[in-house]
PDB file of C-alpha atoms in Angstrom:
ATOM      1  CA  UNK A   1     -32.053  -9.394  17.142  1.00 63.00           C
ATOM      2  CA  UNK A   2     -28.691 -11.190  17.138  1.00 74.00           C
ATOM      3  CA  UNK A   3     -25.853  -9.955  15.718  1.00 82.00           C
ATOM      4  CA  UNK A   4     -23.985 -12.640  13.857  1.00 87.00           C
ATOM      5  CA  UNK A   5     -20.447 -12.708  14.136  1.00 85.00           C
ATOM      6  CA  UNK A   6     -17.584 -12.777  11.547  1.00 86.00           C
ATOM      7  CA  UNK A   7     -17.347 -16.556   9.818  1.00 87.00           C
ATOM      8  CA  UNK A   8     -21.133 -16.951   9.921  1.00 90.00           C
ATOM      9  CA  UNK A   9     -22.610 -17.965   6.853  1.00 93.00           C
ATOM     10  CA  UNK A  10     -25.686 -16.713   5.124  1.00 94.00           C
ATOM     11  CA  UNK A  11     -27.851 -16.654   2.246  1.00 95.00           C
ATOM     12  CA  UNK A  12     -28.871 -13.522   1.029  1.00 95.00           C
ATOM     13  CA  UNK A  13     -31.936 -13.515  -1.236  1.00 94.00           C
ATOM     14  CA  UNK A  14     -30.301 -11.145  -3.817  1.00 93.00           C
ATOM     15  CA  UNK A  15     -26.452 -12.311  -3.419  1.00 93.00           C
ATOM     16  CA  UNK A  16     -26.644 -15.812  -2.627  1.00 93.00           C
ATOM     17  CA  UNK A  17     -24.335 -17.503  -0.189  1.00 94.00           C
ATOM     18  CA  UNK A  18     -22.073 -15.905   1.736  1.00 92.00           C
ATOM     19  CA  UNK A  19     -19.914 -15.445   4.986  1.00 92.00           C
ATOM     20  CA  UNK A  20     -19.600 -12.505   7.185  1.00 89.00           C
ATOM     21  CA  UNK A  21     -15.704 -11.276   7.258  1.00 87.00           C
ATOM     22  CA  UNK A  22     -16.326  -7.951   9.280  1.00 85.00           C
ATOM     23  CA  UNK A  23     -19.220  -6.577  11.404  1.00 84.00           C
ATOM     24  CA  UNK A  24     -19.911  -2.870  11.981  1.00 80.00           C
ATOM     25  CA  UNK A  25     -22.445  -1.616  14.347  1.00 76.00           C
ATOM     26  CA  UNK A  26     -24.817  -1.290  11.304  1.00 83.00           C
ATOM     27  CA  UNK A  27     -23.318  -3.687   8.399  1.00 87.00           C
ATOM     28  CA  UNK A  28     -22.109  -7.095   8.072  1.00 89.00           C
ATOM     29  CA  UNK A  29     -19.389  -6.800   5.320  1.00 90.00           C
ATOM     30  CA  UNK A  30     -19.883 -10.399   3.429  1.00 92.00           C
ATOM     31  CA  UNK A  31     -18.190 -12.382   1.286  1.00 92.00           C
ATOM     32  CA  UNK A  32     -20.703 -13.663  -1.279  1.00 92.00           C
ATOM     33  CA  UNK A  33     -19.855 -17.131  -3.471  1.00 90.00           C
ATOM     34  CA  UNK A  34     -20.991 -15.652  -6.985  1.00 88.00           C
ATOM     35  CA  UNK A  35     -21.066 -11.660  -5.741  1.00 85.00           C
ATOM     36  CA  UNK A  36     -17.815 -10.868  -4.268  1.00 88.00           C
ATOM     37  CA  UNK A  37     -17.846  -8.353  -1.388  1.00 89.00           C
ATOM     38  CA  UNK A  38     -21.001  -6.528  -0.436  1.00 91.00           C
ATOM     39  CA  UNK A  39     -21.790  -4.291   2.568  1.00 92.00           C
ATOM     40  CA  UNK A  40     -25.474  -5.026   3.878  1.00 93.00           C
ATOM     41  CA  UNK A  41     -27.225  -3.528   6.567  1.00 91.00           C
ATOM     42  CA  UNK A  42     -27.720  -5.472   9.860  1.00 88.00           C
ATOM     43  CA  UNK A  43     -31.025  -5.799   9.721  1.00 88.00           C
ATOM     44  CA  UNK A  44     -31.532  -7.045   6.259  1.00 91.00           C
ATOM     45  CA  UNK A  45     -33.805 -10.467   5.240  1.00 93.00           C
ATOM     46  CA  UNK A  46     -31.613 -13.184   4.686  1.00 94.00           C
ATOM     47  CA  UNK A  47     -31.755 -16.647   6.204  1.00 93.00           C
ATOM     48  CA  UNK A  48     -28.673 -17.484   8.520  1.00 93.00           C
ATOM     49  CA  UNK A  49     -27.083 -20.712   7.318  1.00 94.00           C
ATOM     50  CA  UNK A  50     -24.627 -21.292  10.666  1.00 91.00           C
ATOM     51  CA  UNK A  51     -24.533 -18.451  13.276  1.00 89.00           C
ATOM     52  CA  UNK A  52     -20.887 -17.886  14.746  1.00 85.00           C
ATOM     53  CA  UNK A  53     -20.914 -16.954  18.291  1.00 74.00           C
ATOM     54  CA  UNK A  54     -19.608 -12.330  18.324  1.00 62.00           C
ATOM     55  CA  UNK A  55     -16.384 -12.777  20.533  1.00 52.00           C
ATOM     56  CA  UNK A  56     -15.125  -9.861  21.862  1.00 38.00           C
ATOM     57  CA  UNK A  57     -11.427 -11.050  20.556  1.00 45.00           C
ATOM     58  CA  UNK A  58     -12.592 -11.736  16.888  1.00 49.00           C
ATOM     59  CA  UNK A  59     -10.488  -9.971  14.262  1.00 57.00           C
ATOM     60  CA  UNK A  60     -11.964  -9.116  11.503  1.00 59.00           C
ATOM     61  CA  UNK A  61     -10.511 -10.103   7.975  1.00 64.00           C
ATOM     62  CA  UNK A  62      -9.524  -6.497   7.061  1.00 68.00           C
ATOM     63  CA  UNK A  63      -7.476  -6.203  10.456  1.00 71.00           C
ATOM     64  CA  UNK A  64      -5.536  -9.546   9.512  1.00 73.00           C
ATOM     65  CA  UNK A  65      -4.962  -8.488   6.001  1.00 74.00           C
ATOM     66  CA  UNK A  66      -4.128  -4.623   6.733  1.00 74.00           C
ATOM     67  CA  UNK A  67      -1.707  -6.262   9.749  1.00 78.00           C
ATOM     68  CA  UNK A  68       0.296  -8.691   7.225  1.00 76.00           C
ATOM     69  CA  UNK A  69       0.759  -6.062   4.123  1.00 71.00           C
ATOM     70  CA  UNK A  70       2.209  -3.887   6.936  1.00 73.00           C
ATOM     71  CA  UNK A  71       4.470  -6.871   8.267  1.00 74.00           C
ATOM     72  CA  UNK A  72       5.244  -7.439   4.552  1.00 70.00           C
ATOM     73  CA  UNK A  73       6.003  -3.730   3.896  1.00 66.00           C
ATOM     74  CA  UNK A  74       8.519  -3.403   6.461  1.00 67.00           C
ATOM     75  CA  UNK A  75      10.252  -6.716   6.481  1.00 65.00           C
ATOM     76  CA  UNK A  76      10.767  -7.727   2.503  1.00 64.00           C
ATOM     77  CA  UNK A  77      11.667  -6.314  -0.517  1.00 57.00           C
ATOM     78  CA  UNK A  78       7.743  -6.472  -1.614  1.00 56.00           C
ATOM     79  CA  UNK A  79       7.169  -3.154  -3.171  1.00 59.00           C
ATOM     80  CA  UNK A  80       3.777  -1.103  -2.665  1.00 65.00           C
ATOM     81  CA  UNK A  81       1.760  -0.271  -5.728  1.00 74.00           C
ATOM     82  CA  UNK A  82       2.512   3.225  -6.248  1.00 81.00           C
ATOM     83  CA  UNK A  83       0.370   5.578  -8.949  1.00 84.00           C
ATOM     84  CA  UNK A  84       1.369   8.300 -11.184  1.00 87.00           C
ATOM     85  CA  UNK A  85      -0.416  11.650 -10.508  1.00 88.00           C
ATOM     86  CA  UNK A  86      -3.360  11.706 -13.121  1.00 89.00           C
ATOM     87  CA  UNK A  87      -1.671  15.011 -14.557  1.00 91.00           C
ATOM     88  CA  UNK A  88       1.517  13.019 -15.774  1.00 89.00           C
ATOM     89  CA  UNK A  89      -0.635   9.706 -17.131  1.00 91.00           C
ATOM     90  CA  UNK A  90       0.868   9.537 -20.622  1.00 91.00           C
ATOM     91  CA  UNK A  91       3.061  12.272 -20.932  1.00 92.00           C
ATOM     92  CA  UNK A  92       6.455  11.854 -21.838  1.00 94.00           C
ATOM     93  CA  UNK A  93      10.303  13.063 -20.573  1.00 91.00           C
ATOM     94  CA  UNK A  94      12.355  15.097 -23.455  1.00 93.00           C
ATOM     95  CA  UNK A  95      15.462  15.484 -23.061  1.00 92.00           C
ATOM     96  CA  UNK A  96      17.397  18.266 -25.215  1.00 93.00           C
ATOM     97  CA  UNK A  97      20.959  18.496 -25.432  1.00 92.00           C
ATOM     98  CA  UNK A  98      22.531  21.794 -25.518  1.00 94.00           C
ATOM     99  CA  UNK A  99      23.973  21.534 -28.589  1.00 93.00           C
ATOM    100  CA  UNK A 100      21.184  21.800 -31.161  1.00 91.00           C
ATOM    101  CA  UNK A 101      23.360  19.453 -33.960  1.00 95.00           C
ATOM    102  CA  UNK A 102      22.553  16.358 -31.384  1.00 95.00           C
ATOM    103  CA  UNK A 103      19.035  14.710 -31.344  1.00 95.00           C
ATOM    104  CA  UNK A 104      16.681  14.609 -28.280  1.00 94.00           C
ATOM    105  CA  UNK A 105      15.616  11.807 -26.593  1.00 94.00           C
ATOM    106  CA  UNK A 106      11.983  11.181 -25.206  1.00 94.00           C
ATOM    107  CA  UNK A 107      10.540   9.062 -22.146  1.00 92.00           C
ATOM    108  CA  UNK A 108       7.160   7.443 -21.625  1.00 93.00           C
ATOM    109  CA  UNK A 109       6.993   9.086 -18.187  1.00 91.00           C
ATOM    110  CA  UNK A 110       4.771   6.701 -16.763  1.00 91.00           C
ATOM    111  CA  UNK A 111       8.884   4.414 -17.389  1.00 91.00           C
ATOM    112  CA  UNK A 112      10.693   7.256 -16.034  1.00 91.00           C
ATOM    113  CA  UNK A 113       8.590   7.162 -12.480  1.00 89.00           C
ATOM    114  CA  UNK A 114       8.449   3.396 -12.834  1.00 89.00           C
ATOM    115  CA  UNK A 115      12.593   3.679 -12.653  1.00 90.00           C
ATOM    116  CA  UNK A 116      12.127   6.146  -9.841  1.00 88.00           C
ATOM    117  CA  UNK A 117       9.866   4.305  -7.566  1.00 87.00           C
ATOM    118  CA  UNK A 118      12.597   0.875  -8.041  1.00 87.00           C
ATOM    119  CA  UNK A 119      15.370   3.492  -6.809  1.00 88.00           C
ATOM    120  CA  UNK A 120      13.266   4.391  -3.940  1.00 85.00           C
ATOM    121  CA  UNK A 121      11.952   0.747  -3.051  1.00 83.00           C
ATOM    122  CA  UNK A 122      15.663  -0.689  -3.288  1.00 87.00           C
ATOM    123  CA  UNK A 123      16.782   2.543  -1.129  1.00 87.00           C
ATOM    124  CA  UNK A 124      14.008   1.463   1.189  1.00 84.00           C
ATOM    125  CA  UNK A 125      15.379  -2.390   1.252  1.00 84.00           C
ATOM    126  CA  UNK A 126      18.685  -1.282   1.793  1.00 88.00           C
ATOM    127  CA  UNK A 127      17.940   0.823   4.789  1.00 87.00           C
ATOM    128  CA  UNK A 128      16.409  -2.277   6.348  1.00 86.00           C
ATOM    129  CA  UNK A 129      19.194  -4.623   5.644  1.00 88.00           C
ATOM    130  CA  UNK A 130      21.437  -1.595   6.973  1.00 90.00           C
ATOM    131  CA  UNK A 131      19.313  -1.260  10.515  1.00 86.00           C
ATOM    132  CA  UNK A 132      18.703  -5.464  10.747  1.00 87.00           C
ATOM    133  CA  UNK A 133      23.191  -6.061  10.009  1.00 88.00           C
ATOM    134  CA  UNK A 134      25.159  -7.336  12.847  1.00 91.00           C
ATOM    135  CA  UNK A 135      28.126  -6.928  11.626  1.00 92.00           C
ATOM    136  CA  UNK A 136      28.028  -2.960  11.871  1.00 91.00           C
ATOM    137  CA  UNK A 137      28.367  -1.145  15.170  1.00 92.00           C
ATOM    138  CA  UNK A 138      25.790   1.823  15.652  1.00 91.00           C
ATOM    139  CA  UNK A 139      27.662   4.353  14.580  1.00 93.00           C
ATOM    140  CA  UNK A 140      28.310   2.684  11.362  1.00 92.00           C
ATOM    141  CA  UNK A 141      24.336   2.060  11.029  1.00 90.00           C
ATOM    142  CA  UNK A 142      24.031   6.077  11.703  1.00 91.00           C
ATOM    143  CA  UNK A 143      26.085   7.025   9.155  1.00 91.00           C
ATOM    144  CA  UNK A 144      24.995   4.545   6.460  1.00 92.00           C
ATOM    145  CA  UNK A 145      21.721   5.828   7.464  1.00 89.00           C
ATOM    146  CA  UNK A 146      22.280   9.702   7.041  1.00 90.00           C
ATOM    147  CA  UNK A 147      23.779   8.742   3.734  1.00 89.00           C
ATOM    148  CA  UNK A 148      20.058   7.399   2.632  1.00 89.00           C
ATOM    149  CA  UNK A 149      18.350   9.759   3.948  1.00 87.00           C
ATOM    150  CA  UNK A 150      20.386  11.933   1.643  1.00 88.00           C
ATOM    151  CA  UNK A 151      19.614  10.315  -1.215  1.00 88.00           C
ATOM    152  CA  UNK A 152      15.902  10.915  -0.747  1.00 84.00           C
ATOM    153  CA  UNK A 153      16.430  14.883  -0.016  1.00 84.00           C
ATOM    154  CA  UNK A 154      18.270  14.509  -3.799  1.00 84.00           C
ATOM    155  CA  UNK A 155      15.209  12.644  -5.266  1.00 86.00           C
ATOM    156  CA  UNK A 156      12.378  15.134  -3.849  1.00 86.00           C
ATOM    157  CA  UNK A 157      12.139  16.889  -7.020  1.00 82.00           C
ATOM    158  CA  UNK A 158      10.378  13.960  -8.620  1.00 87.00           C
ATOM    159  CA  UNK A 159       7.479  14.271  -5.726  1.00 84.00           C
ATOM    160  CA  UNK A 160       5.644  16.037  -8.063  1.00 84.00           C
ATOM    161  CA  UNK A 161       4.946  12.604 -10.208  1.00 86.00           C
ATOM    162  CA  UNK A 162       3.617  11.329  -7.158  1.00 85.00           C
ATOM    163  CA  UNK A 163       0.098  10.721  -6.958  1.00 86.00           C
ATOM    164  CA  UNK A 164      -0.446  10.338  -3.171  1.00 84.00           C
ATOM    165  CA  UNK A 165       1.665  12.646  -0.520  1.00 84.00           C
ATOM    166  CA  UNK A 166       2.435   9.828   1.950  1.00 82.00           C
ATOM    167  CA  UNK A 167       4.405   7.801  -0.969  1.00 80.00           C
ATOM    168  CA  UNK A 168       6.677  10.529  -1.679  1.00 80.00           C
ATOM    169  CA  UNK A 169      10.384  10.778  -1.460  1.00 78.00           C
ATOM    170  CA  UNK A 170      11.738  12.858   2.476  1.00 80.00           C
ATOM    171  CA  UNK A 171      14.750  13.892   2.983  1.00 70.00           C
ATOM    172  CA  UNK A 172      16.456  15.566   6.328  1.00 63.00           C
ATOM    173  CA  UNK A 173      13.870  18.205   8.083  1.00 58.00           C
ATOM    174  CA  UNK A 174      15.238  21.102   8.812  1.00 49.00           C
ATOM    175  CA  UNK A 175      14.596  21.762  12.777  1.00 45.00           C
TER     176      UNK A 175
END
């Protein structure tokens, strides 16, 4: 049997038409007309519309996709989609004063971490346009940079809204 490689185009007898986007060494991940994205195995019954030659260079869609969110991460203001821990989903923020006579104020938290995340995003934009400026010398860059870094030590105590570790705020290791 021939494994098809990624752009060939099928027609599966359940799905319908597709085109391979990504081949495994068991699956051909395929991007069906009416089905959206299905996994099938490789050696499945479907009739093989156009074969594409398996180049040893192909990239699959996935890599080009995973490679330009990266590239849009780290070079534009584009901000990740960042989730609430499920504990926090719907809460709210009060806030009491300490004198009793004045009233208390209280924040959908889902707003409060929305406000959070922005602060962290535009610290994150501003630490590129910091490391990309020519008109500062290195030192200048350091400092600046020290200064952010900083800043995200201060906001660490909000990690705990976090819903996924690797999103969360860092500040300075101690080492």
């Amino acid at each position: 049997m021939k494994i098809l490689g990624i752009s060939s185009r099928i027609n599966h007898p359940e799905y319908g038409k597709g085109v391979v986007t990504n081949v495994t060494s068991k699956h051909y991940w395929v991007t069906f007309i009416d089905n959206g994205l299905e996994t099938i195995d490789i050696d499945s019954e479907f009739e093989v519309i156009e074969a594409a030659e398996d180049d040893v260079d192909t990239v699959s869609f996935f890599d080009v996709e995973s490679s330009l969110v990266e590239i849009l991460k780290k070079y534009s203001d584009v901000s990740e989609v960042v989730h609430i821990a499920d504990k926090w989903k719907g809460g709210k923020l009060i806030l009491e004063p300490g004198d009793t006579a004045l009233q208390s104020k209280e924040v959908p938290i889902d707003n409060f971490f929305h406000k959070i995340t922005m602060v962290r995003d535009r610290l994150r934009v501003m630490e590129q346009k910091i490391n990309s400026s020519k008109n500062l010398d290195e030192q200048e860059k350091i400092d600046l940079q020290q200064y952010i870094t900083r800043c995200y030590g201060s906001l660490t105590t909000f990690n705990v809204l976090f819903k996924l570790k690797d999103q969360q705020f860092k500040g300075q290791s101690s080492k």
